[in-house]
Coordinates of C-alpha atoms in Angstrom, one line a residue:
M536 CA 128.3 160.9 100.9
D537 CA 127.1 157.4 100.4
V538 CA 130.2 155.2 100.5
M539 CA 128.9 153.1 103.4
G540 CA 125.8 151.7 101.7
D541 CA 127.3 148.2 101.0
K542 CA 128.7 147.8 104.5
A543 CA 125.5 148.9 106.1
T544 CA 123.7 146.1 104.2
L545 CA 125.9 143.6 106.0
F546 CA 124.4 144.4 109.4
E547 CA 120.9 144.4 108.2
T548 CA 121.5 141.0 106.6
G549 CA 122.7 139.7 109.9
R550 CA 119.5 140.9 111.5
F551 CA 116.9 139.8 109.0
V552 CA 118.2 136.5 107.6
Q553 CA 120.4 133.7 108.8
S554 CA 124.0 134.1 108.0
S555 CA 125.1 131.9 105.0
G556 CA 128.6 131.4 106.4
E557 CA 130.0 133.0 103.2
E558 CA 131.4 136.2 104.8
P559 CA 135.1 136.7 103.9
T560 CA 137.7 136.3 106.6
H561 CA 139.6 139.5 107.3
D562 CA 143.3 139.8 108.1
E563 CA 143.2 141.1 111.6
A564 CA 146.4 143.2 111.3
A565 CA 145.2 144.9 108.2
E566 CA 141.8 145.6 109.7
A567 CA 143.4 147.0 112.8
A568 CA 145.6 149.3 110.7
E569 CA 142.5 150.4 108.6
E570 CA 140.6 151.1 111.8
A571 CA 143.5 153.1 113.2
R572 CA 143.6 155.1 110.0
H573 CA 139.9 155.9 110.0
R574 CA 140.0 156.7 113.7
L575 CA 142.7 159.4 113.1
Q576 CA 140.8 160.8 110.1
A577 CA 137.5 160.7 112.1
E578 CA 139.1 162.7 114.9
A579 CA 140.3 165.2 112.2
G580 CA 136.6 165.6 111.2
D581 CA 136.4 163.4 108.2
V582 CA 132.7 162.4 107.9
E583 CA 133.3 159.3 105.7
S584 CA 135.9 158.0 108.2
M585 CA 133.4 158.6 111.0
S586 CA 130.8 156.5 109.2
V587 CA 133.3 153.7 108.3
L588 CA 134.7 153.6 111.9
G589 CA 131.2 153.5 113.3
A590 CA 130.3 150.6 111.0
M591 CA 133.5 148.7 112.0
L592 CA 132.8 149.1 115.7
L593 CA 129.2 148.1 115.1
R594 CA 130.3 145.0 113.3
R595 CA 132.5 144.1 116.3
G596 CA 129.6 144.6 118.7
D597 CA 131.1 147.7 120.3
L598 CA 127.8 149.7 120.4
D599 CA 129.0 152.3 122.9
G600 CA 132.0 153.1 120.7
A601 CA 130.0 153.0 117.4
E602 CA 127.1 155.2 118.4
P603 CA 128.8 158.6 118.8
R604 CA 130.6 158.1 115.5
L605 CA 127.5 157.2 113.7
R606 CA 125.5 160.0 115.2
A607 CA 128.2 162.5 114.2
A608 CA 128.4 161.2 110.6
T609 CA 124.6 161.2 110.4
A610 CA 124.4 164.8 111.6
A611 CA 126.8 165.6 108.7
G612 CA 124.3 164.0 106.2
D613 CA 125.8 160.6 105.7
R614 CA 122.9 158.3 104.8
A615 CA 124.9 155.1 105.3
A616 CA 125.6 156.2 108.9
A617 CA 121.9 156.9 109.4
N618 CA 121.1 153.4 108.2
N619 CA 123.7 151.9 110.6
L620 CA 122.6 154.1 113.4
G621 CA 119.1 152.6 112.9
V622 CA 120.6 149.1 113.2
L623 CA 122.4 150.0 116.3
L624 CA 119.3 151.5 118.0
H625 CA 117.3 148.4 117.0
Q626 CA 119.9 146.2 118.7
R627 CA 119.7 148.4 121.8
G628 CA 115.9 147.9 121.9
Y629 CA 114.7 151.3 120.5
P630 CA 112.8 150.2 117.4
E631 CA 110.8 153.4 116.9
E632 CA 113.9 155.6 117.1
A633 CA 115.7 153.1 114.7
A634 CA 112.8 153.5 112.3
G635 CA 113.1 157.2 112.3
W636 CA 116.8 157.0 111.2
W637 CA 116.0 154.3 108.6
R638 CA 113.3 156.7 107.2
I639 CA 115.9 159.5 106.9
A640 CA 118.3 157.2 105.1
A641 CA 115.6 155.6 102.9
V642 CA 114.3 159.0 101.8
A643 CA 117.9 159.9 101.0
G644 CA 118.0 156.9 98.7
S645 CA 119.4 154.0 100.8
A646 CA 118.0 150.7 99.6
A647 CA 119.2 148.9 102.7
A648 CA 117.4 151.4 104.9
A649 CA 114.2 151.1 102.9
H650 CA 114.4 147.3 103.4
A651 CA 114.9 147.7 107.1
L652 CA 112.1 150.2 107.4
G653 CA 109.8 147.9 105.4
R654 CA 110.5 145.0 107.7
H655 CA 109.9 147.2 110.7
H656 CA 106.4 148.1 109.4
R657 CA 105.6 144.5 108.6
E658 CA 106.6 143.4 112.1
R659 CA 104.0 145.9 113.4
G660 CA 101.3 144.7 111.0
D661 CA 101.3 147.8 108.8
E662 CA 101.4 146.0 105.5
P663 CA 100.7 149.0 103.2
A664 CA 103.7 150.9 104.6
A665 CA 105.8 147.7 104.6
E666 CA 105.0 147.1 100.9
Y667 CA 105.8 150.7 100.0
W668 CA 109.3 150.7 101.5
L669 CA 110.1 147.1 100.5
R670 CA 109.2 148.0 96.9
Q671 CA 111.4 151.1 97.1
S672 CA 114.3 148.8 98.2
A673 CA 113.6 146.1 95.6
E674 CA 113.3 148.5 92.7
Q675 CA 116.8 149.8 93.6
G676 CA 118.2 146.3 93.1
H677 CA 118.4 145.3 96.8
A678 CA 118.3 141.5 97.0
L679 CA 117.0 141.5 100.6
G680 CA 114.3 144.0 99.7
A681 CA 113.2 142.0 96.7
Y682 CA 113.0 138.9 98.8
A683 CA 111.1 140.6 101.7
L684 CA 108.7 142.1 99.1
A685 CA 108.1 138.7 97.5
D686 CA 107.5 137.1 100.9
L687 CA 104.9 139.8 101.7
L688 CA 103.1 139.5 98.4
E689 CA 103.1 135.7 98.5
H690 CA 101.6 135.9 102.0
R691 CA 98.8 137.9 100.5
G692 CA 98.4 135.7 97.4
D693 CA 99.6 138.4 95.1
P694 CA 100.7 137.0 91.6
D695 CA 103.6 139.6 91.5
A696 CA 105.3 137.6 94.3
G697 CA 107.0 135.3 91.8
Q698 CA 108.5 138.1 89.8
W699 CA 110.2 139.6 92.9
M700 CA 111.2 136.1 94.2
R701 CA 113.0 135.5 90.9
A702 CA 114.6 139.0 91.1
A703 CA 115.9 138.2 94.6
A704 CA 117.2 134.9 93.4
E705 CA 119.0 136.4 90.4
R706 CA 120.6 138.9 92.8
G707 CA 122.1 136.0 94.8
H708 CA 119.6 135.6 97.6
R709 CA 119.9 131.8 98.4
E710 CA 116.6 131.5 100.3
A711 CA 114.8 133.2 97.3
A712 CA 116.6 130.7 95.0
Y713 CA 115.4 127.8 97.1
R714 CA 111.8 129.1 97.3
L715 CA 111.7 129.8 93.6
A716 CA 113.0 126.2 93.0
R717 CA 110.3 124.8 95.2
A718 CA 107.6 126.7 93.4
L719 CA 108.8 125.5 90.0
D720 CA 109.2 122.0 91.3
R721 CA 105.6 121.9 92.6
R722 CA 104.3 123.3 89.3
A723 CA 106.2 120.6 87.3
A724 CA 104.9 117.9 89.6
A725 CA 101.3 119.2 89.2
R726 CA 101.7 119.2 85.4
E727 CA 103.0 115.6 85.5
E728 CA 100.0 114.5 87.6
G729 CA 97.7 116.3 85.2
T730 CA 99.4 114.5 82.3
E731 CA 98.7 111.1 83.9
A732 CA 95.1 112.0 84.7
D733 CA 94.2 113.9 81.5
G734 CA 96.2 111.9 79.0
G735 CA 98.3 114.7 77.7
V736 CA 99.0 118.2 79.2
D737 CA 101.9 120.4 78.4
T738 CA 104.7 118.0 79.3
E739 CA 107.4 120.1 77.6
T740 CA 106.6 123.0 79.9
G741 CA 106.7 120.7 83.0
A742 CA 110.1 119.4 81.9
A743 CA 111.4 122.9 81.4
E744 CA 110.1 123.9 84.9
A745 CA 111.7 120.9 86.5
A746 CA 115.1 121.6 84.8
E747 CA 114.9 125.3 85.9
A748 CA 114.0 124.2 89.4
E749 CA 117.1 122.0 89.5
Q750 CA 119.3 124.9 88.5
W751 CA 117.9 127.1 91.3
Y752 CA 118.4 124.3 93.8
R753 CA 122.0 124.1 92.6
Q754 CA 122.5 127.9 93.1
A755 CA 121.0 127.8 96.6
A756 CA 122.9 124.7 97.6
A757 CA 126.2 126.1 96.3
R758 CA 125.6 129.0 98.6
G759 CA 125.1 126.8 101.6
H760 CA 121.4 126.2 101.7
R761 CA 121.0 122.8 103.3
R762 CA 117.4 122.1 102.2
A763 CA 118.3 123.0 98.6
A764 CA 121.1 120.5 98.8
L765 CA 118.7 117.9 100.1
H766 CA 116.2 118.5 97.3
L767 CA 119.0 118.5 94.7
G768 CA 120.3 115.2 96.0
A769 CA 116.8 113.7 95.7
I770 CA 116.5 114.9 92.1
L771 CA 119.9 113.3 91.2
E772 CA 119.1 110.1 93.1
K773 CA 115.8 109.7 91.2
R774 CA 117.7 110.2 87.9
G775 CA 120.2 107.5 88.9
E776 CA 123.2 109.9 89.5
L777 CA 123.9 108.4 92.8
K778 CA 127.5 109.6 93.3
E779 CA 126.6 113.3 92.9
A780 CA 123.4 112.8 94.9
G781 CA 125.5 111.4 97.7
R782 CA 127.8 114.4 97.7
W783 CA 124.9 116.8 98.1
Y784 CA 123.2 114.7 100.7
L785 CA 126.5 114.7 102.6
T786 CA 126.8 118.5 102.3
S787 CA 123.3 118.9 103.6
A788 CA 123.7 116.4 106.4
K789 CA 126.9 118.0 107.6
D790 CA 125.0 121.3 107.8
G791 CA 122.6 119.6 110.2
E792 CA 119.7 118.5 107.8
A793 CA 118.4 115.3 109.4
R794 CA 116.5 114.2 106.3
A795 CA 119.6 114.4 104.2
A796 CA 121.5 112.3 106.7
C797 CA 118.6 109.7 106.5
A798 CA 118.7 109.7 102.7
L799 CA 122.4 109.4 102.7
G800 CA 122.0 106.3 105.0
F801 CA 119.7 104.7 102.5
L802 CA 122.1 105.4 99.6
L803 CA 124.9 103.8 101.6
R804 CA 122.8 100.8 102.5
D805 CA 121.9 100.2 98.9
A806 CA 125.6 100.4 98.0
G807 CA 126.2 97.6 100.6
D808 CA 127.8 99.8 103.3
T809 CA 125.4 99.0 106.1
E810 CA 127.7 100.2 108.9
S811 CA 128.2 103.7 107.4
A812 CA 124.4 103.8 106.7
A813 CA 123.8 103.1 110.4
V814 CA 126.1 106.0 111.4
W815 CA 124.1 108.5 109.4
W816 CA 120.7 107.0 110.4
L817 CA 121.8 107.4 114.0
R818 CA 122.7 111.0 113.5
A819 CA 119.4 111.7 111.8
A820 CA 117.4 109.8 114.4
Q821 CA 119.1 111.7 117.2
D822 CA 118.0 114.9 115.5
G823 CA 114.4 113.6 115.5
D824 CA 114.0 112.0 112.1
G825 CA 111.4 109.3 112.5
N826 CA 112.3 107.7 109.1
A827 CA 115.9 107.2 110.2
A828 CA 114.7 105.7 113.5
N829 CA 112.6 103.2 111.6
A830 CA 115.5 102.3 109.4
L831 CA 117.6 101.7 112.5
G832 CA 114.8 99.6 113.9
A833 CA 114.6 97.5 110.7
L834 CA 118.4 97.1 110.7
H835 CA 118.5 95.7 114.2
A836 CA 115.4 93.6 113.6
E837 CA 117.2 91.9 110.7
R838 CA 120.1 91.2 113.0
G839 CA 117.8 89.6 115.5
E840 CA 118.4 92.4 118.0
T841 CA 114.7 92.8 118.7
Q842 CA 115.0 94.8 121.9
T843 CA 117.1 97.5 120.2
A844 CA 114.8 97.4 117.2
E845 CA 111.8 98.0 119.4
R846 CA 113.6 100.9 121.1
W847 CA 114.1 102.6 117.7
Y848 CA 110.6 101.9 116.6
R849 CA 109.4 103.7 119.7
A850 CA 111.7 106.6 119.0
A851 CA 110.2 106.8 115.5
M852 CA 106.7 107.0 117.2
D853 CA 108.0 109.7 119.5
A854 CA 109.1 111.6 116.5
G855 CA 105.6 111.5 115.1
D856 CA 106.2 108.8 112.5
D857 CA 103.2 106.4 112.4
N858 CA 105.4 103.8 110.6
G859 CA 107.1 103.3 114.0
A860 CA 103.8 101.9 115.5
Y861 CA 103.2 99.8 112.4
N862 CA 106.7 98.4 112.4
L863 CA 106.5 97.7 116.1
A864 CA 103.3 95.8 115.5
L865 CA 104.9 93.7 112.8
L866 CA 107.7 92.9 115.2
C867 CA 105.3 91.8 117.9
A868 CA 103.3 89.8 115.4
E869 CA 106.5 87.9 114.3
Q870 CA 107.2 87.1 117.9
G871 CA 103.6 85.8 118.5
R872 CA 102.7 88.7 120.8
T873 CA 99.3 89.1 119.2
A874 CA 97.7 91.3 121.8
Q875 CA 100.6 93.8 121.6
A876 CA 100.6 93.6 117.8
E877 CA 96.9 94.5 117.8
Q878 CA 97.6 97.4 120.2
W879 CA 100.2 99.0 117.9
Y880 CA 98.3 98.2 114.7
R881 CA 95.4 100.1 116.3
R882 CA 97.5 103.1 117.2
A883 CA 98.9 103.4 113.7
A884 CA 95.5 102.7 112.1
Y885 CA 93.8 105.4 114.2
A886 CA 96.5 107.8 113.0
G887 CA 95.6 107.1 109.4
H888 CA 98.1 104.4 108.5
R889 CA 96.3 102.5 105.9
E890 CA 98.5 99.4 105.8
A891 CA 98.2 99.2 109.6
A892 CA 94.4 99.3 109.2
N893 CA 94.6 96.4 106.7
A894 CA 97.0 94.4 108.9
L895 CA 94.7 95.0 112.0
A896 CA 91.7 93.7 110.0
V897 CA 93.7 90.6 108.9
L898 CA 94.6 90.0 112.5
L899 CA 91.0 90.3 113.7
L900 CA 89.9 88.0 110.9
Q901 CA 92.4 85.4 112.0
V902 CA 90.9 85.3 115.5
G903 CA 87.4 85.1 114.0
D904 CA 86.3 88.7 114.6
T905 CA 84.7 89.2 111.1
S906 CA 82.5 92.1 112.2
G907 CA 85.5 93.9 113.7
A908 CA 87.7 93.3 110.6
E909 CA 85.2 94.7 108.1
P910 CA 85.3 98.4 109.1
W911 CA 89.1 98.4 109.2
F912 CA 89.3 96.8 105.7
S913 CA 86.9 99.5 104.5
K914 CA 88.8 102.3 106.1
A915 CA 92.1 101.1 104.6
A916 CA 90.6 100.6 101.2
E917 CA 89.1 104.1 101.2
A918 CA 92.6 105.4 102.1
G919 CA 94.0 103.7 99.0
S920 CA 95.2 100.3 100.3
V921 CA 94.9 97.9 97.3
D922 CA 95.4 94.9 99.6
A923 CA 92.6 96.0 101.8
A924 CA 90.2 96.4 98.8
F925 CA 91.1 92.8 97.8
N926 CA 90.7 91.5 101.3
L927 CA 87.3 93.2 101.6
G928 CA 86.3 91.3 98.4
I929 CA 87.3 88.0 100.0
L930 CA 85.3 88.9 103.0
Y931 CA 82.2 89.6 101.0
A932 CA 82.7 86.6 98.8
G933 CA 82.8 84.4 101.9
R934 CA 79.4 85.8 102.9
G935 CA 78.0 85.0 99.4
E936 CA 77.7 88.7 98.5
D937 CA 79.3 88.2 95.1
R938 CA 78.3 91.5 93.5
V939 CA 79.8 93.5 96.4
A940 CA 82.8 91.3 96.4
L941 CA 83.3 91.8 92.6
H942 CA 83.1 95.6 93.1
C943 CA 85.9 95.4 95.6
Y944 CA 87.9 93.2 93.3
E945 CA 87.5 95.6 90.5
R946 CA 88.6 98.5 92.6
A947 CA 91.8 96.6 93.6
A948 CA 92.4 95.3 90.0
A949 CA 92.2 98.9 88.7
A950 CA 95.1 99.7 91.0
G951 CA 97.1 96.8 89.7
H952 CA 96.4 94.0 92.2
T953 CA 97.2 90.8 90.4
E954 CA 95.0 88.4 92.4
A955 CA 92.1 90.8 92.2
A956 CA 92.4 91.0 88.5
L957 CA 92.3 87.2 88.4
Q958 CA 89.1 87.1 90.4
V959 CA 87.5 89.7 88.1
G960 CA 88.5 87.7 85.1
I961 CA 87.0 84.5 86.6
A962 CA 83.7 86.4 87.4
R963 CA 83.5 87.7 83.9
L964 CA 84.1 84.2 82.5
R965 CA 81.2 83.0 84.5
E966 CA 79.0 85.8 83.2
G967 CA 80.0 85.0 79.6
D968 CA 81.8 88.3 79.0
E969 CA 84.9 86.8 77.4
A970 CA 86.4 90.1 76.2
A971 CA 86.4 91.6 79.7
A972 CA 87.6 88.3 81.2
E973 CA 90.5 88.2 78.8
R974 CA 91.5 91.8 79.5
H975 CA 91.6 91.1 83.3
L976 CA 93.3 87.7 82.9
R977 CA 96.0 89.3 80.8
C978 CA 96.6 91.9 83.5
A979 CA 96.8 89.2 86.2
A980 CA 99.0 86.9 84.1
G981 CA 101.3 89.8 83.2
G982 CA 101.5 90.4 87.0
G983 CA 102.8 86.9 87.6
S984 CA 99.7 84.9 88.4
A985 CA 100.1 81.3 87.2
E986 CA 96.4 80.6 87.5
A987 CA 95.6 83.7 85.4
A988 CA 98.1 82.6 82.8
Y989 CA 96.5 79.1 82.7
R990 CA 93.0 80.5 82.4
L991 CA 94.0 83.0 79.7
A992 CA 95.6 80.2 77.8
A993 CA 92.4 78.1 78.1
V994 CA 90.3 81.0 76.8
L995 CA 92.7 81.4 73.8
D996 CA 92.9 77.6 73.4
A997 CA 89.1 77.4 73.1
R998 CA 89.1 79.8 70.1
R999 CA 91.6 77.8 68.1
P1000 CA 90.2 75.9 65.2
A1001 CA 90.4 72.1 65.5
V1002 CA 93.5 70.6 63.9
S1003 CA 93.3 67.3 62.2
E1004 CA 95.8 64.6 63.1
H1005 CA 97.5 64.8 59.7
E1006 CA 98.3 68.4 60.2
L1007 CA 100.3 67.7 63.4
G1008 CA 103.8 66.7 62.7
E1009 CA 107.2 68.0 61.6
S1010 CA 105.9 71.2 60.1
S1011 CA 104.4 72.4 63.3
L1012 CA 106.9 70.9 65.7
N1013 CA 108.5 74.2 66.6
V1014 CA 105.6 76.5 66.1
K1015 CA 103.9 77.7 69.3
T1016 CA 100.8 79.7 69.5
E1017 CA 100.1 82.4 72.1
C1018 CA 98.0 80.1 74.1
E1019 CA 100.8 77.6 74.3
E1020 CA 103.2 80.3 75.5
W1021 CA 100.8 81.2 78.3
Y1022 CA 100.4 77.5 79.2
E1023 CA 104.2 77.2 79.4
R1024 CA 104.5 80.4 81.5
A1025 CA 102.0 78.9 84.0
A1026 CA 103.7 75.5 83.8
T1027 CA 107.1 77.0 84.6
Q1028 CA 105.6 78.7 87.6
G1029 CA 104.5 75.3 88.9
H1030 CA 100.8 75.2 87.8
R1031 CA 100.1 71.5 87.6
R1032 CA 97.1 71.6 85.1
A1033 CA 99.2 73.9 82.8
Q1034 CA 102.0 71.3 83.0
V1035 CA 99.7 68.6 81.9
R1036 CA 98.3 70.7 79.1
V1037 CA 101.8 71.6 77.9
G1038 CA 102.6 67.9 77.9
M1039 CA 99.5 67.2 75.9
L1040 CA 100.4 69.9 73.3
A1041 CA 103.9 68.5 73.0
A1042 CA 102.6 65.0 72.5
A1043 CA 100.2 66.3 69.8
R1044 CA 103.3 67.7 68.0
G1045 CA 105.0 64.4 68.3
D1046 CA 107.5 65.6 70.9
V1047 CA 107.4 62.6 73.2
V1048 CA 110.4 63.6 75.3
E1049 CA 109.0 67.1 76.1
A1050 CA 105.6 65.6 76.8
A1051 CA 107.0 63.0 79.2
R1052 CA 109.0 65.7 81.0
W1053 CA 106.0 67.9 81.7
Y1054 CA 103.8 64.9 82.6
R1055 CA 106.4 63.7 85.1
T1056 CA 106.8 67.2 86.6
A1057 CA 103.1 67.4 87.1
A1058 CA 102.7 63.9 88.4
E1059 CA 105.6 64.3 90.9
A1060 CA 103.8 67.5 92.1
G1061 CA 100.7 65.5 92.8
S1062 CA 98.7 65.8 89.6
R1063 CA 96.6 62.7 89.0
N1064 CA 96.0 63.6 85.3
G1065 CA 99.8 64.1 84.9
A1066 CA 100.4 60.6 86.3
F1067 CA 97.7 59.1 84.1
N1068 CA 99.0 60.7 80.9
L1069 CA 102.5 59.8 81.8
G1070 CA 101.3 56.2 82.1
L1071 CA 99.7 56.3 78.7
L1072 CA 102.8 57.7 77.1
L1073 CA 105.0 55.1 78.7
A1074 CA 102.6 52.3 77.7
R1075 CA 102.7 53.5 74.1
E1076 CA 106.5 53.4 74.2
G1077 CA 106.3 49.8 75.5
S1078 CA 107.0 50.5 79.2
E1079 CA 103.8 49.1 80.6
P1080 CA 105.3 48.1 84.0
E1081 CA 106.4 51.6 84.7
A1082 CA 103.1 52.9 83.3
A1083 CA 101.3 50.8 85.8
V1084 CA 103.2 52.5 88.6
W1085 CA 102.0 55.9 87.5
W1086 CA 98.5 54.7 86.9
E1087 CA 98.4 53.3 90.4
R1088 CA 99.4 56.7 91.8
A1089 CA 96.7 58.4 89.7
A1090 CA 94.1 55.8 90.8
D1091 CA 95.0 56.3 94.5
A1092 CA 94.4 60.0 94.0
G1093 CA 90.9 59.3 92.6
H1094 CA 91.4 58.9 88.9
G1095 CA 88.8 56.5 87.5
R1096 CA 90.4 55.9 84.1
A1097 CA 93.7 55.0 85.7
A1098 CA 91.9 52.4 87.9
L1099 CA 90.3 51.0 84.7
R1100 CA 93.7 50.8 83.0
L1101 CA 95.1 48.9 85.9
A1102 CA 92.1 46.5 85.9
L1103 CA 92.9 45.8 82.2
V1104 CA 96.6 45.4 82.8
Y1105 CA 96.1 42.8 85.6
A1106 CA 93.4 41.0 83.6
R1107 CA 95.8 40.6 80.7
R1108 CA 98.4 39.3 83.1
G1109 CA 96.0 36.7 84.4
E1110 CA 95.8 38.3 87.9
L1111 CA 92.0 38.3 87.8
A1112 CA 91.3 38.9 91.4
V1113 CA 93.5 42.0 91.4
G1114 CA 92.0 43.1 88.2
Q1115 CA 88.5 42.8 89.7
Q1116 CA 89.6 44.9 92.7
W1117 CA 90.7 47.7 90.3
A1118 CA 87.6 47.4 88.3
D1119 CA 85.5 47.8 91.5
R1120 CA 87.6 51.0 92.2
A1121 CA 87.0 52.3 88.7
V1122 CA 83.2 51.8 89.0
A1123 CA 83.2 53.8 92.2
L1124 CA 85.4 56.6 90.9
G1125 CA 83.7 57.1 87.5
P1126 CA 82.9 59.1 85.5
A1127 CA 79.8 57.5 83.9
E1128 CA 81.6 56.2 80.9
V1129 CA 84.3 54.6 83.0
T1130 CA 81.7 53.3 85.4
E1131 CA 79.9 51.5 82.6
R1132 CA 83.0 50.0 81.1
A1133 CA 84.5 49.0 84.4
G1134 CA 81.2 47.4 85.4
R1135 CA 81.2 45.2 82.4
L1136 CA 84.9 44.2 82.9
R1137 CA 84.2 43.5 86.6
D1138 CA 81.3 41.3 85.8
A1139 CA 83.3 39.4 83.2
L1140 CA 86.2 38.9 85.6
R1141 CA 83.8 37.7 88.3
E1142 CA 82.3 35.1 85.9
E1143 CA 85.8 34.0 85.0
L1144 CA 86.8 33.6 88.6
S1145 CA 83.6 31.7 89.5
A1146 CA 83.8 29.3 86.5

């Protein structure tokens, strides 16, 4: 008789895998009544009741009471009893005798016993025997047997492992479902990376694998697998489904998954609930999660509680998180504790933290240790730090090693560094490679560099055909070219030369108000050209006294033409001595054309004064 096969599986499940917490609760009174009934029938010689009673006692932990019943049922040919007797003997510490009974039950067709026997052989290193019995169990539809076989085959690198892992998952094995999801997830990620690198791999297959992985995560998570719940939460968070992601993080965190508690904390922080976030970070940090400890450190640092922040950063280090040392270094640097900052930067850098290596190099550079900074910049750049590659370029440029510097800039620019792209664009302009220059300037300008936007506009501006004065007017008043748009973008970011240029273009269109606004903005920011042009505009509008104020500001900043204008203004007013002083200033400031004209004016004023 084989009526105990399913119940026998329960004990083997308890032995070989962690309990999922899904076992049904039993009504104690009904169970007691059932036990009493089987006890009476067993005493009357009923083999099935002997087997059932032995299983019930074994489940309760009454090994002494279970053993004689199971032995009696086994002697009568009950294979489920033989299987359970093997479990009992294994619990008592007699694995070889247990294996003997499992073999009897397995030969009689018990899938559960075949699984147990296969695990027994694997524990002893006999993989061929283990595979034989696990395959027997798996082929009979036993979920644990399929999972154990898949695990064995995967360990050996056998391609059939995936087939049996899927079979176990389909039969409800939650760990198999999780591992199948992880395998699909990794394949989908690899396909995505291949798509980015190769410009077009099978993206549809990758998407299908990712979708299937999510479904298996769901099945495993629904059966209480905390890591599956964590991964499911991460997938949902990435997709923007934050509410459901939070539910799965919470489920996983309550089951003791520190990473889920940490992730839940970040979700709560982003939602504005910092206090609740801190509670979950604390729970995760106490369970050894370095990321959560870092988050707590940052939270306390923001509140000005530096001692508490330092304590949590140290806890992150103790948990093996290199970010703890890096963050501690940042904290020390902010407090002016340079020596300690260097110490912690070094610790993180030696552990492979690339941003710490870059920060250490910057710190060494600031104290004049160029030779000490260079290897750390190099190490950080080789590890993928874009900032380090750019900083290394600055270092080489300062030494006059322009070709090496350009190589570093190109490396950083290729990774999206805005200022590096600007430097490459400037270098290409110097070399006369306008096409390459434009490409890099567009990248830098698009990344927010005002200087790049201005230089790009200048490149485009130089290509425009000359426009005669009669073509400027109402018809073109509201028409802006691409170069004007880039000038304006730079101007709105505070680029003074761009502001002057936007003013000039507005003036050329006849938009005096717009021109005056940009000239004034530039002039007030310290642009001598802006002040000079504003003065010209005001003078043309009949406001020469105000124009003189701006010309004086420009002249004081070294603008020769402004000084010449002032000399002419004062000469016309009859203030010849003041006019001569400004003419002298114009001669000194230049350029050559101004120097010549100012010299003639100065001589004329001198003759007039001496007459």
